[in-house]
Amino acid sequence: DTAVSQTPKYLVTQMGNDKSIKCEQNLGHDTMYWYKQDSKKFLKIMFSYNNKELIINETVPNRFSPKSPDKAHLNLHINSLELGDSAVYFCASSQRQGVGNTIYFGEGSWLTVV
Amino acid sequence: DQQVKQNSPSLSVQEGRISILNCDYTNSMFDYFLWYKKYPAEGPTFLISISSIKDKNEDGRFTVFLNKSAKHLSLHIVPSQPGDSAVYFCAARNYGQNFVFGPGTRLSVLP
């Protein structure tokens, strides 16, 4: 059983399109995250979200929006895709945000914008 | 502003020898550190952690050392195995904040 699963794993789409990446965790964690691994391979946080609070990295364009239908899911919606959005996006979860807990990652979604 | 640095992009080690992966940080308020291992086309997987109240944590072949005064931590893998070949990420956080990741070091263990 995959602890953090995200779909699709690979996505190729045209500029200007709107796309979503889905994420689900079955660990019973309270907090979920979206990370972006850029061309320089840095893992940078985009969002963290628990039931009460969404924290957005201020550098993330507002074309990106997380949507959480329930505690176990945090989907990433991207509007008006741009070439520079091509990257690997990782969903992750932890028991409680910022309290010494391990973050568990999904396998990543490779987004290519053409 | 790179708060967590892994200055060696790559490292090659002979099988059976020790691998030492280094990580430096700039924020003295960081109090918890993680090491992750990542294979190609997979997500990072947790390896080992250390709290700032300790200077060493050991788990099997993996040992993490923390030198707070130098703002430096290292991951030792002994003995190194070919299956250890991967990218290793160091991550650090201030209490209540999100983790900040380093850029990773690619380890190649040669048979």
mmCIF file of C-alpha atoms in Angstrom:
data_model
loop_
_atom_site.group_PDB
_atom_site.id
_atom_site.type_symbol
_atom_site.label_atom_id
_atom_site.label_comp_id
_atom_site.label_asym_id
_atom_site.label_seq_id
_atom_site.Cartn_x
_atom_site.Cartn_y
_atom_site.Cartn_z
ATOM 1 C CA ASP A 1 0.000 0.000 0.000
ATOM 2 C CA THR A 2 1.487 3.296 -1.106
ATOM 3 C CA ALA A 3 1.491 5.795 1.749
ATOM 4 C CA VAL A 4 1.427 8.937 -0.390
ATOM 5 C CA SER A 5 0.206 8.484 -3.925
ATOM 6 C CA GLN A 6 -0.079 11.056 -6.645
ATOM 7 C CA THR A 7 -1.414 10.950 -10.174
ATOM 8 C CA PRO A 8 -0.557 11.305 -12.934
ATOM 9 C CA LYS A 9 3.095 10.352 -12.773
ATOM 10 C CA TYR A 10 3.801 11.879 -16.182
ATOM 11 C CA LEU A 11 1.932 14.716 -17.823
ATOM 12 C CA VAL A 12 2.709 16.472 -21.072
ATOM 13 C CA THR A 13 0.488 19.414 -21.932
ATOM 14 C CA GLN A 14 0.407 22.576 -23.973
ATOM 15 C CA MET A 15 0.975 26.083 -22.783
ATOM 16 C CA GLY A 16 -2.166 27.806 -21.631
ATOM 17 C CA ASN A 17 -3.906 24.639 -20.511
ATOM 18 C CA ASP A 18 -5.263 24.033 -17.032
ATOM 19 C CA LYS A 19 -4.245 20.816 -15.311
ATOM 20 C CA SER A 20 -4.540 19.094 -11.959
ATOM 21 C CA ILE A 21 -2.380 16.683 -10.059
ATOM 22 C CA LYS A 22 -4.069 14.579 -7.433
ATOM 23 C CA CYS A 23 -2.598 13.435 -4.157
ATOM 24 C CA GLU A 24 -3.821 11.095 -1.487
ATOM 25 C CA GLN A 25 -2.239 9.907 1.742
ATOM 26 C CA ASN A 26 -3.367 6.942 3.813
ATOM 27 C CA LEU A 27 -1.147 7.645 6.807
ATOM 28 C CA GLY A 28 -3.717 9.565 8.797
ATOM 29 C CA HIS A 29 -1.484 12.625 8.733
ATOM 30 C CA ASP A 30 -2.794 16.074 9.519
ATOM 31 C CA THR A 31 -0.622 18.070 7.177
ATOM 32 C CA MET A 32 0.000 17.789 3.463
ATOM 33 C CA TYR A 33 2.402 19.611 1.206
ATOM 34 C CA TRP A 34 3.277 20.284 -2.372
ATOM 35 C CA TYR A 35 6.930 20.606 -3.313
ATOM 36 C CA LYS A 36 8.451 21.550 -6.631
ATOM 37 C CA GLN A 37 11.808 20.229 -7.769
ATOM 38 C CA ASP A 38 13.174 22.771 -10.156
ATOM 39 C CA SER A 39 15.746 22.484 -12.907
ATOM 40 C CA LYS A 40 18.544 22.913 -10.377
ATOM 41 C CA LYS A 41 17.105 19.992 -8.419
ATOM 42 C CA PHE A 42 16.165 22.046 -5.389
ATOM 43 C CA LEU A 43 13.112 20.803 -3.514
ATOM 44 C CA LYS A 44 11.103 23.909 -2.712
ATOM 45 C CA ILE A 45 7.897 23.990 -0.772
ATOM 46 C CA MET A 46 4.908 25.457 -2.522
ATOM 47 C CA PHE A 47 2.144 24.895 -0.009
ATOM 48 C CA SER A 48 1.516 23.322 3.316
ATOM 49 C CA TYR A 49 -2.015 22.622 4.438
ATOM 50 C CA ASN A 50 -3.755 21.158 7.404
ATOM 51 C CA ASN A 51 -7.398 21.239 8.303
ATOM 52 C CA LYS A 52 -7.138 24.748 9.571
ATOM 53 C CA GLU A 53 -4.466 26.557 7.742
ATOM 54 C CA LEU A 54 -3.084 26.959 4.271
ATOM 55 C CA ILE A 55 0.383 28.379 4.083
ATOM 56 C CA ILE A 56 1.482 29.532 0.692
ATOM 57 C CA ASN A 57 5.054 30.137 -0.314
ATOM 58 C CA GLU A 58 4.947 33.745 -1.445
ATOM 59 C CA THR A 59 6.998 32.966 -4.530
ATOM 60 C CA VAL A 60 4.342 30.646 -5.934
ATOM 61 C CA PRO A 61 2.273 32.265 -8.706
ATOM 62 C CA ASN A 62 -1.439 32.441 -8.018
ATOM 63 C CA ARG A 63 -2.003 30.256 -11.065
ATOM 64 C CA PHE A 64 -1.221 27.434 -8.659
ATOM 65 C CA SER A 65 -3.891 26.544 -6.159
ATOM 66 C CA PRO A 66 -4.214 23.637 -3.741
ATOM 67 C CA LYS A 67 -7.598 22.114 -3.116
ATOM 68 C CA SER A 68 -8.316 19.759 -0.262
ATOM 69 C CA PRO A 69 -11.643 17.929 -0.328
ATOM 70 C CA ASP A 70 -10.711 16.173 2.918
ATOM 71 C CA LYS A 71 -7.780 15.525 5.238
ATOM 72 C CA ALA A 72 -6.410 12.707 3.109
ATOM 73 C CA HIS A 73 -6.328 14.600 -0.174
ATOM 74 C CA LEU A 74 -4.545 17.671 -1.447
ATOM 75 C CA ASN A 75 -4.818 18.290 -5.162
ATOM 76 C CA LEU A 76 -2.780 20.821 -7.088
ATOM 77 C CA HIS A 77 -4.505 22.877 -9.760
ATOM 78 C CA ILE A 78 -2.491 24.862 -12.248
ATOM 79 C CA ASN A 79 -4.109 27.382 -14.538
ATOM 80 C CA SER A 80 -2.713 28.838 -17.748
ATOM 81 C CA LEU A 81 0.346 26.622 -17.778
ATOM 82 C CA GLU A 82 3.632 28.178 -18.805
ATOM 83 C CA LEU A 83 6.831 26.620 -20.112
ATOM 84 C CA GLY A 84 8.570 27.430 -16.835
ATOM 85 C CA ASP A 85 6.095 25.283 -14.937
ATOM 86 C CA SER A 86 7.825 22.202 -16.298
ATOM 87 C CA ALA A 87 9.216 20.434 -13.252
ATOM 88 C CA VAL A 88 8.680 17.508 -10.946
ATOM 89 C CA TYR A 89 5.988 18.088 -8.365
ATOM 90 C CA PHE A 90 6.019 16.085 -5.155
ATOM 91 C CA CYS A 91 3.144 15.694 -2.786
ATOM 92 C CA ALA A 92 4.027 14.935 0.821
ATOM 93 C CA SER A 93 2.486 14.585 4.239
ATOM 94 C CA SER A 94 3.498 14.646 7.876
ATOM 95 C CA GLN A 95 1.785 14.025 11.149
ATOM 96 C CA ARG A 96 1.944 17.597 12.321
ATOM 97 C CA GLN A 97 3.483 20.561 10.614
ATOM 98 C CA GLY A 98 6.796 21.706 11.904
ATOM 99 C CA VAL A 99 6.881 19.512 14.977
ATOM 100 C CA GLY A 100 9.898 17.380 14.313
ATOM 101 C CA ASN A 101 8.076 14.931 12.173
ATOM 102 C CA THR A 102 9.250 13.125 9.134
ATOM 103 C CA ILE A 103 7.786 14.112 5.809
ATOM 104 C CA TYR A 104 6.653 11.288 3.577
ATOM 105 C CA PHE A 105 6.805 11.944 -0.144
ATOM 106 C CA GLY A 106 4.868 10.646 -3.083
ATOM 107 C CA GLU A 107 6.669 9.387 -6.135
ATOM 108 C CA GLY A 108 6.444 12.648 -8.010
ATOM 109 C CA SER A 109 4.596 13.945 -11.038
ATOM 110 C CA TRP A 110 6.705 14.907 -14.027
ATOM 111 C CA LEU A 111 5.040 17.849 -15.725
ATOM 112 C CA THR A 112 6.234 18.939 -19.140
ATOM 113 C CA VAL A 113 4.703 22.015 -20.730
ATOM 114 C CA VAL A 114 5.254 22.323 -24.469
ATOM 115 C CA ASP B 1 19.121 32.658 -0.175
ATOM 116 C CA GLN B 2 20.257 29.092 0.247
ATOM 117 C CA GLN B 3 19.835 28.166 3.879
ATOM 118 C CA VAL B 4 20.828 24.527 3.413
ATOM 119 C CA LYS B 5 23.850 23.728 1.284
ATOM 120 C CA GLN B 6 25.292 20.514 -0.002
ATOM 121 C CA ASN B 7 28.422 21.683 -1.692
ATOM 122 C CA SER B 8 29.349 18.395 -3.331
ATOM 123 C CA PRO B 9 27.011 17.713 -6.253
ATOM 124 C CA SER B 10 28.412 14.212 -6.575
ATOM 125 C CA LEU B 11 30.522 11.652 -4.764
ATOM 126 C CA SER B 12 31.963 8.306 -5.842
ATOM 127 C CA VAL B 13 32.957 5.646 -3.341
ATOM 128 C CA GLN B 14 34.180 2.091 -3.634
ATOM 129 C CA GLU B 15 31.862 -0.634 -2.373
ATOM 130 C CA GLY B 16 32.630 -1.540 1.218
ATOM 131 C CA ARG B 17 34.179 1.812 2.013
ATOM 132 C CA ILE B 18 32.677 4.676 3.961
ATOM 133 C CA SER B 19 30.541 7.310 2.237
ATOM 134 C CA ILE B 20 30.442 10.720 3.882
ATOM 135 C CA LEU B 21 27.853 13.192 2.693
ATOM 136 C CA ASN B 22 28.051 16.717 4.008
ATOM 137 C CA CYS B 23 25.498 19.411 4.639
ATOM 138 C CA ASP B 24 25.906 22.965 5.904
ATOM 139 C CA TYR B 25 23.240 25.362 7.062
ATOM 140 C CA THR B 26 23.101 29.033 7.816
ATOM 141 C CA ASN B 27 20.149 29.389 10.173
ATOM 142 C CA SER B 28 21.227 28.826 13.776
ATOM 143 C CA MET B 29 17.584 28.406 14.760
ATOM 144 C CA PHE B 30 17.256 25.129 12.870
ATOM 145 C CA ASP B 31 16.524 22.432 15.415
ATOM 146 C CA TYR B 32 15.684 19.307 13.469
ATOM 147 C CA PHE B 33 17.378 17.712 10.517
ATOM 148 C CA LEU B 34 16.506 14.946 8.096
ATOM 149 C CA TRP B 35 18.325 12.964 5.451
ATOM 150 C CA TYR B 36 16.456 11.614 2.448
ATOM 151 C CA LYS B 37 17.500 9.256 -0.296
ATOM 152 C CA LYS B 38 16.084 9.507 -3.790
ATOM 153 C CA TYR B 39 16.281 7.061 -6.647
ATOM 154 C CA PRO B 40 15.555 8.219 -10.209
ATOM 155 C CA ALA B 41 11.846 8.543 -11.021
ATOM 156 C CA GLU B 42 10.900 8.015 -7.381
ATOM 157 C CA GLY B 43 10.065 10.279 -4.482
ATOM 158 C CA PRO B 44 12.521 10.984 -1.677
ATOM 159 C CA THR B 45 12.418 8.411 1.101
ATOM 160 C CA PHE B 46 13.301 9.170 4.682
ATOM 161 C CA LEU B 47 16.592 7.781 5.956
ATOM 162 C CA ILE B 48 17.483 9.218 9.320
ATOM 163 C CA SER B 49 16.898 12.269 11.479
ATOM 164 C CA ILE B 50 18.633 14.151 14.239
ATOM 165 C CA SER B 51 17.459 16.703 16.728
ATOM 166 C CA SER B 52 19.631 19.630 17.717
ATOM 167 C CA ILE B 53 19.848 18.291 21.262
ATOM 168 C CA LYS B 54 21.945 15.397 19.987
ATOM 169 C CA ASP B 55 25.221 15.238 18.132
ATOM 170 C CA LYS B 56 24.885 11.744 16.735
ATOM 171 C CA ASN B 57 22.184 9.358 15.667
ATOM 172 C CA GLU B 58 22.781 5.884 14.340
ATOM 173 C CA ASP B 59 20.564 3.474 12.441
ATOM 174 C CA GLY B 60 22.249 0.407 11.060
ATOM 175 C CA ARG B 61 24.771 1.397 8.426
ATOM 176 C CA PHE B 62 23.687 5.036 8.603
ATOM 177 C CA THR B 63 24.973 7.556 11.123
ATOM 178 C CA VAL B 64 24.264 11.259 11.166
ATOM 179 C CA PHE B 65 26.569 13.646 13.003
ATOM 180 C CA LEU B 66 25.595 17.170 13.952
ATOM 181 C CA ASN B 67 28.057 19.943 14.793
ATOM 182 C CA LYS B 68 25.915 22.853 15.848
ATOM 183 C CA SER B 69 28.741 25.289 16.381
ATOM 184 C CA ALA B 70 29.892 24.718 12.823
ATOM 185 C CA LYS B 71 26.323 24.484 11.507
ATOM 186 C CA HIS B 72 27.307 21.287 9.824
ATOM 187 C CA LEU B 73 25.926 17.810 9.614
ATOM 188 C CA SER B 74 27.124 14.729 7.842
ATOM 189 C CA LEU B 75 25.742 11.366 6.888
ATOM 190 C CA HIS B 76 28.045 8.384 7.115
ATOM 191 C CA ILE B 77 27.240 5.149 5.341
ATOM 192 C CA VAL B 78 29.360 2.179 6.359
ATOM 193 C CA PRO B 79 29.897 -0.073 4.543
ATOM 194 C CA SER B 80 28.692 1.446 1.301
ATOM 195 C CA GLN B 81 26.759 -0.826 -1.039
ATOM 196 C CA PRO B 82 25.881 -0.436 -4.732
ATOM 197 C CA GLY B 83 22.213 -0.097 -3.751
ATOM 198 C CA ASP B 84 23.125 3.064 -1.860
ATOM 199 C CA SER B 85 23.733 4.822 -5.185
ATOM 200 C CA ALA B 86 21.168 7.609 -5.194
ATOM 201 C CA VAL B 87 20.761 11.310 -4.580
ATOM 202 C CA TYR B 88 20.862 12.273 -0.913
ATOM 203 C CA PHE B 89 19.052 15.342 0.365
ATOM 204 C CA CYS B 90 19.627 17.065 3.642
ATOM 205 C CA ALA B 91 16.719 19.037 5.144
ATOM 206 C CA ALA B 92 16.461 21.333 8.148
ATOM 207 C CA ARG B 93 13.782 23.274 9.932
ATOM 208 C CA ASN B 94 13.087 25.755 12.608
ATOM 209 C CA TYR B 95 10.446 24.613 15.093
ATOM 210 C CA GLY B 96 6.979 25.227 13.676
ATOM 211 C CA GLN B 97 8.293 25.998 10.227
ATOM 212 C CA ASN B 98 8.556 23.955 7.070
ATOM 213 C CA PHE B 99 11.635 22.007 6.165
ATOM 214 C CA VAL B 100 14.188 23.559 3.846
ATOM 215 C CA PHE B 101 15.997 21.152 1.554
ATOM 216 C CA GLY B 102 19.503 21.201 0.192
ATOM 217 C CA PRO B 103 20.180 20.613 -3.523
ATOM 218 C CA GLY B 104 21.271 17.033 -3.017
ATOM 219 C CA THR B 105 24.449 15.028 -3.528
ATOM 220 C CA ARG B 106 24.561 12.185 -6.025
ATOM 221 C CA LEU B 107 26.333 9.188 -4.513
ATOM 222 C CA SER B 108 27.732 6.498 -6.747
ATOM 223 C CA VAL B 109 28.966 3.333 -5.072
ATOM 224 C CA LEU B 110 31.271 1.475 -7.413
ATOM 225 C CA PRO B 111 31.456 -2.322 -7.281
#
